[in-house]
GROMACS .gro file of C-alpha atoms in nm:
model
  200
    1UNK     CA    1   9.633   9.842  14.140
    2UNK     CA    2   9.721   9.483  13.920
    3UNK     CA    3   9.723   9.598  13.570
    4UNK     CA    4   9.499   9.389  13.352
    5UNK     CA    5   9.628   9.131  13.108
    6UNK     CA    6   9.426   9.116  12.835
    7UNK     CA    7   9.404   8.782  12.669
    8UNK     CA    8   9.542   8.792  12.280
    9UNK     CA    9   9.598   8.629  11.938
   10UNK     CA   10   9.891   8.681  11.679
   11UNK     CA   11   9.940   8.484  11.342
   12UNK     CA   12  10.285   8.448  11.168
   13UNK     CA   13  10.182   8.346  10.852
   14UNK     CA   14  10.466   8.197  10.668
   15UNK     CA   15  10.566   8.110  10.258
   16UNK     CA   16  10.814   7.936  10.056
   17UNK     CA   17  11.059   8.156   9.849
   18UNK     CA   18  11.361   8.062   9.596
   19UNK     CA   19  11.572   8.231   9.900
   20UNK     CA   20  11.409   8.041  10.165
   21UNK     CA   21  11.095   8.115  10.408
   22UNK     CA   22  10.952   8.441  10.434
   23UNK     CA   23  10.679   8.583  10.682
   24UNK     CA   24  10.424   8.805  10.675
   25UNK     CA   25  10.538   9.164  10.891
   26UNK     CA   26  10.420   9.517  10.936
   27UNK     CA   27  10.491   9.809  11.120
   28UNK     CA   28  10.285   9.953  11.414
   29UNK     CA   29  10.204  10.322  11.461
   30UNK     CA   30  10.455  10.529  11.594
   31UNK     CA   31  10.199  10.728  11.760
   32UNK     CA   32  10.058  10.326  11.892
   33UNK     CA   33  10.017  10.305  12.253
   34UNK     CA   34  10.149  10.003  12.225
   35UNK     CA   35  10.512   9.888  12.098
   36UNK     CA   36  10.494  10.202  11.868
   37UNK     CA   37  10.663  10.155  11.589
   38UNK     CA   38  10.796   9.825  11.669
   39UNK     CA   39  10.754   9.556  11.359
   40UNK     CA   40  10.540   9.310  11.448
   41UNK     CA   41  10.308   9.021  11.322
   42UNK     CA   42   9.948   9.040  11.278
   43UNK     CA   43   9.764   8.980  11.595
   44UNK     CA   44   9.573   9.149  11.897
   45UNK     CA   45   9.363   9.121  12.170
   46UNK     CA   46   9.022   8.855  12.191
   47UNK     CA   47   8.713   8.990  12.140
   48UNK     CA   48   8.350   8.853  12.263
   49UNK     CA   49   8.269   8.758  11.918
   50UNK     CA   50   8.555   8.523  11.879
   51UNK     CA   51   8.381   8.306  12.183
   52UNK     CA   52   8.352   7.907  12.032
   53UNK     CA   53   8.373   7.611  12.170
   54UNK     CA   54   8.486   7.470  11.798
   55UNK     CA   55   8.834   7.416  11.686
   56UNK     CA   56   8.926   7.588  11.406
   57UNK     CA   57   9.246   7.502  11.227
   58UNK     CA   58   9.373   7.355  11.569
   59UNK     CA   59   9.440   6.968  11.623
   60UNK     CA   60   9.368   6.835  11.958
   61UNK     CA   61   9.698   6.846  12.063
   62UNK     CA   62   9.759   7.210  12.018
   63UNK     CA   63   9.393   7.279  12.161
   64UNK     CA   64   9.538   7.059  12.504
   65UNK     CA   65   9.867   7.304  12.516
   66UNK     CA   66   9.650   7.592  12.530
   67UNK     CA   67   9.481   7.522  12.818
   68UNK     CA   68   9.763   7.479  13.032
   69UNK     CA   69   9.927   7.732  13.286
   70UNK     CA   70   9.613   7.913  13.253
   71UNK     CA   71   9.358   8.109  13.486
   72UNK     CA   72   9.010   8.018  13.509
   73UNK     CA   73   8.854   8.253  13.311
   74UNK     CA   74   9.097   8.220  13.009
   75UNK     CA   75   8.931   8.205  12.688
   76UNK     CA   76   8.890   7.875  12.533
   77UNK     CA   77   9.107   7.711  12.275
   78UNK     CA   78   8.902   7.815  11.969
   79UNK     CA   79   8.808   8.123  12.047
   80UNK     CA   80   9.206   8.229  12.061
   81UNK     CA   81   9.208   8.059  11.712
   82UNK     CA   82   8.911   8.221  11.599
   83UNK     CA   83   9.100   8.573  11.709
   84UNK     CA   84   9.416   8.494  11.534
   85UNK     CA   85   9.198   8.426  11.219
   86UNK     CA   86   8.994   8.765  11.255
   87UNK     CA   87   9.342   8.962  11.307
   88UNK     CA   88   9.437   8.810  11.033
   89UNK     CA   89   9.210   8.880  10.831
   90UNK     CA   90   9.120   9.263  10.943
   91UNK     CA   91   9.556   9.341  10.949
   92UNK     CA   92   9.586   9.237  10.610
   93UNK     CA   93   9.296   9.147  10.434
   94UNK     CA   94   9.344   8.790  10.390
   95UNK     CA   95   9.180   8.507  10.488
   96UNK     CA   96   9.183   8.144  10.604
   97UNK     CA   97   8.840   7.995  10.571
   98UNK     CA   98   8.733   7.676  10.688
   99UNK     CA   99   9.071   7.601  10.810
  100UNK     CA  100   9.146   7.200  10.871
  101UNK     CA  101   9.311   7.101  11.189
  102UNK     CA  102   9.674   7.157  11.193
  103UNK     CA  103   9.607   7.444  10.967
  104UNK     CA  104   9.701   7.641  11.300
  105UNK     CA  105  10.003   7.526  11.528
  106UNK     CA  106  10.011   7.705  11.876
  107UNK     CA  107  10.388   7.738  11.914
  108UNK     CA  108  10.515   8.033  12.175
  109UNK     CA  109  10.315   8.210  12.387
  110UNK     CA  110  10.395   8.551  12.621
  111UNK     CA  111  10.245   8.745  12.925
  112UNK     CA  112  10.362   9.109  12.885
  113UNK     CA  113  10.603   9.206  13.180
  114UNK     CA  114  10.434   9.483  13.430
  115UNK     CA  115  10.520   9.845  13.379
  116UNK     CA  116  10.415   9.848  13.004
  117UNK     CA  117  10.150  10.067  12.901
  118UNK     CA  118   9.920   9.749  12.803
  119UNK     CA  119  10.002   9.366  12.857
  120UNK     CA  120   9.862   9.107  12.695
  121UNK     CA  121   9.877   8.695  12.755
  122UNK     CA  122   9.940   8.656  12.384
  123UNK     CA  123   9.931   8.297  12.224
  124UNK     CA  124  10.111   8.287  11.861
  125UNK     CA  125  10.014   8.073  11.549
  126UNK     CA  126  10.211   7.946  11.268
  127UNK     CA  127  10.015   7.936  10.904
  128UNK     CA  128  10.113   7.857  10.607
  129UNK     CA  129  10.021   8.083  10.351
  130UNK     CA  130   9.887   7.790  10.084
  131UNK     CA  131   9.565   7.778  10.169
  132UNK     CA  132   9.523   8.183  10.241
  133UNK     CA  133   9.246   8.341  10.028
  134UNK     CA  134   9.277   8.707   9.922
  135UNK     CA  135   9.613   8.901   9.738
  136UNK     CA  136   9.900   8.819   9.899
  137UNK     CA  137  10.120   9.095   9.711
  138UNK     CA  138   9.895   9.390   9.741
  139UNK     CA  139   9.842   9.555  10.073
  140UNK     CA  140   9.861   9.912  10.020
  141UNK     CA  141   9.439   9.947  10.072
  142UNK     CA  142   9.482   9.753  10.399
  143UNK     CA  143   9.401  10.015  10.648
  144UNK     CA  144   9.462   9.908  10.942
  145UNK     CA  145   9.676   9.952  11.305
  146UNK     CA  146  10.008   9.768  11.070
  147UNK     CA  147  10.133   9.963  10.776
  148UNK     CA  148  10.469   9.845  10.554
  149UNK     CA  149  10.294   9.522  10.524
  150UNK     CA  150  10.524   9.269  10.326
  151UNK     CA  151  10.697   8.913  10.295
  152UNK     CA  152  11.024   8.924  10.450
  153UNK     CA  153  11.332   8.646  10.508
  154UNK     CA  154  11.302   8.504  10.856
  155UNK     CA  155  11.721   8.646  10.836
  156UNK     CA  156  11.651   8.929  10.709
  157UNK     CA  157  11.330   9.024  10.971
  158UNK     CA  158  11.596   9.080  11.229
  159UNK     CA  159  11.719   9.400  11.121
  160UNK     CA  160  11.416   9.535  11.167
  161UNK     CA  161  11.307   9.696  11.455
  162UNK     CA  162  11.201   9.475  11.651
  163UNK     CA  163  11.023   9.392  12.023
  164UNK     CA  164  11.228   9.124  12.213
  165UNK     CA  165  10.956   8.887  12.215
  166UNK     CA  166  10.936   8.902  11.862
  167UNK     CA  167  11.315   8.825  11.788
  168UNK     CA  168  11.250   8.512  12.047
  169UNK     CA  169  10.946   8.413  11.837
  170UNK     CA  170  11.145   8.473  11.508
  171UNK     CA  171  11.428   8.233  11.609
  172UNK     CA  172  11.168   7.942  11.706
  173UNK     CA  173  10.942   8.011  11.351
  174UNK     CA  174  11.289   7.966  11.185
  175UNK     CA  175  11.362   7.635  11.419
  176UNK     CA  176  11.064   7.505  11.315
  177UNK     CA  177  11.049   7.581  10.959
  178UNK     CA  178  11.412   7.419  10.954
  179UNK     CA  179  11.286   7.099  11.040
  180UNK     CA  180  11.367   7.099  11.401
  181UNK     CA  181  11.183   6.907  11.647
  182UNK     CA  182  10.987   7.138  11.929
  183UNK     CA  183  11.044   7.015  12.317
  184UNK     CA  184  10.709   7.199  12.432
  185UNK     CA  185  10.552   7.535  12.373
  186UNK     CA  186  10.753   7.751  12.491
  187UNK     CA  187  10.637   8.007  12.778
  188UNK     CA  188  10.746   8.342  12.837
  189UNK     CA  189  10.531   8.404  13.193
  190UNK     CA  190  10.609   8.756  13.314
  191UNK     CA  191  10.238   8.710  13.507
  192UNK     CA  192  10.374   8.718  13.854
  193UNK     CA  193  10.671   8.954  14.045
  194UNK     CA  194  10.925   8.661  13.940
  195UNK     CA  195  10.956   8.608  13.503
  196UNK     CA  196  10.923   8.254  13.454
  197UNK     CA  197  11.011   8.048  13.152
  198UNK     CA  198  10.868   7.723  13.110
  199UNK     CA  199  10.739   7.474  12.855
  200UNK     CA  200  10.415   7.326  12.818
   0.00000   0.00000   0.00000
């Protein structure tokens, strides 16, 4: 039987420090079906209420990348938005309302290899933190599926434990927020028997 892959959202929302960028992190369950207790941003699978056909935080370039490589039935551009917005906000308690376009850059997505106990076709957002409503230094009454939420150097986020997908997104977040020029999302496609990496 072909395992479902579940269409998904994640968020890396980024700040400026006096030691250099820092993002946003917390640790799953370790009794998670999923990547237990594997660090990880804040993110998971669409939901029917996240359907739109608006474009929230996304410009039109970003909303054209996400529709390529894609199956029919994949959900449109701003609902993934909307879903990296509500995991956002229901992870850690903040929020990004009203959010202008470009507030939201599309910049890696991932198809979860087969064999894993859930896979997910997971698109990934970059956010500044500057327009983010809600405490940004208090997360102990979060409850949610992350605890150990906190800010964390993109160098010093690779000690921690880790998924490989999430060192590979780490090392483009800290291309990017270096200044460096991006050639195309990039594409981890692990959809068919063959993994495929492409850019679109």
């Amino acid at each position: 039987m072909t395992e479902a892959i579940r269409p998904a959202a994640t968020i890396i929302l980024w700040r400026s420090a006096a030691s250099g960028p820092q993002v946003l992190m917390g640790q799953r369950g370790h009794a998670a079906a999923f990547m237990p207790s594997k660090y990880v941003f804040p993110g998971g699978g669409v939901d029917p209420e996240d359907a739109t056909i608006d474009l929230p935080g996304l410009h039109l370039d970003c909303a054209h990348r996400l529709t390529l490589s894609c199956p029919e039935n994949a959900p449109s551009p701003g609902t993934l938005a909307r879903a990296a917005l509500r995991e956002l906000t229901e992870e850690t308690g903040l929020s990004l309302p009203n959010p202008a376009p470009g507030d939201l850059r599309f910049i890696f997505r991932a198809i979860t290899p087969p064999g894993r106990s859930r896979r997910f076709d997971a698109r990934f957002f970059l956010a500044s933190a500057a327009n983010i409503t809600g405490d940004t230094e208090q997360f102990s009454d979060t409850l949610t599926e992350l605890s150990h939420l906190h800010w964390i150097g993109l160098t010093e986020a690779r000690a921690l434990d880790l998924p490989f997908i999430t060192e590979v997104v780490l090392a483009e977040v800290t291309a990017l927020l270096n200044g460096h020029p991006q050639p195309g999302v990039p594409f981890f496609d692990n959809s068919g028997p063959v993994p495929t990496f492409r850019r679109l």
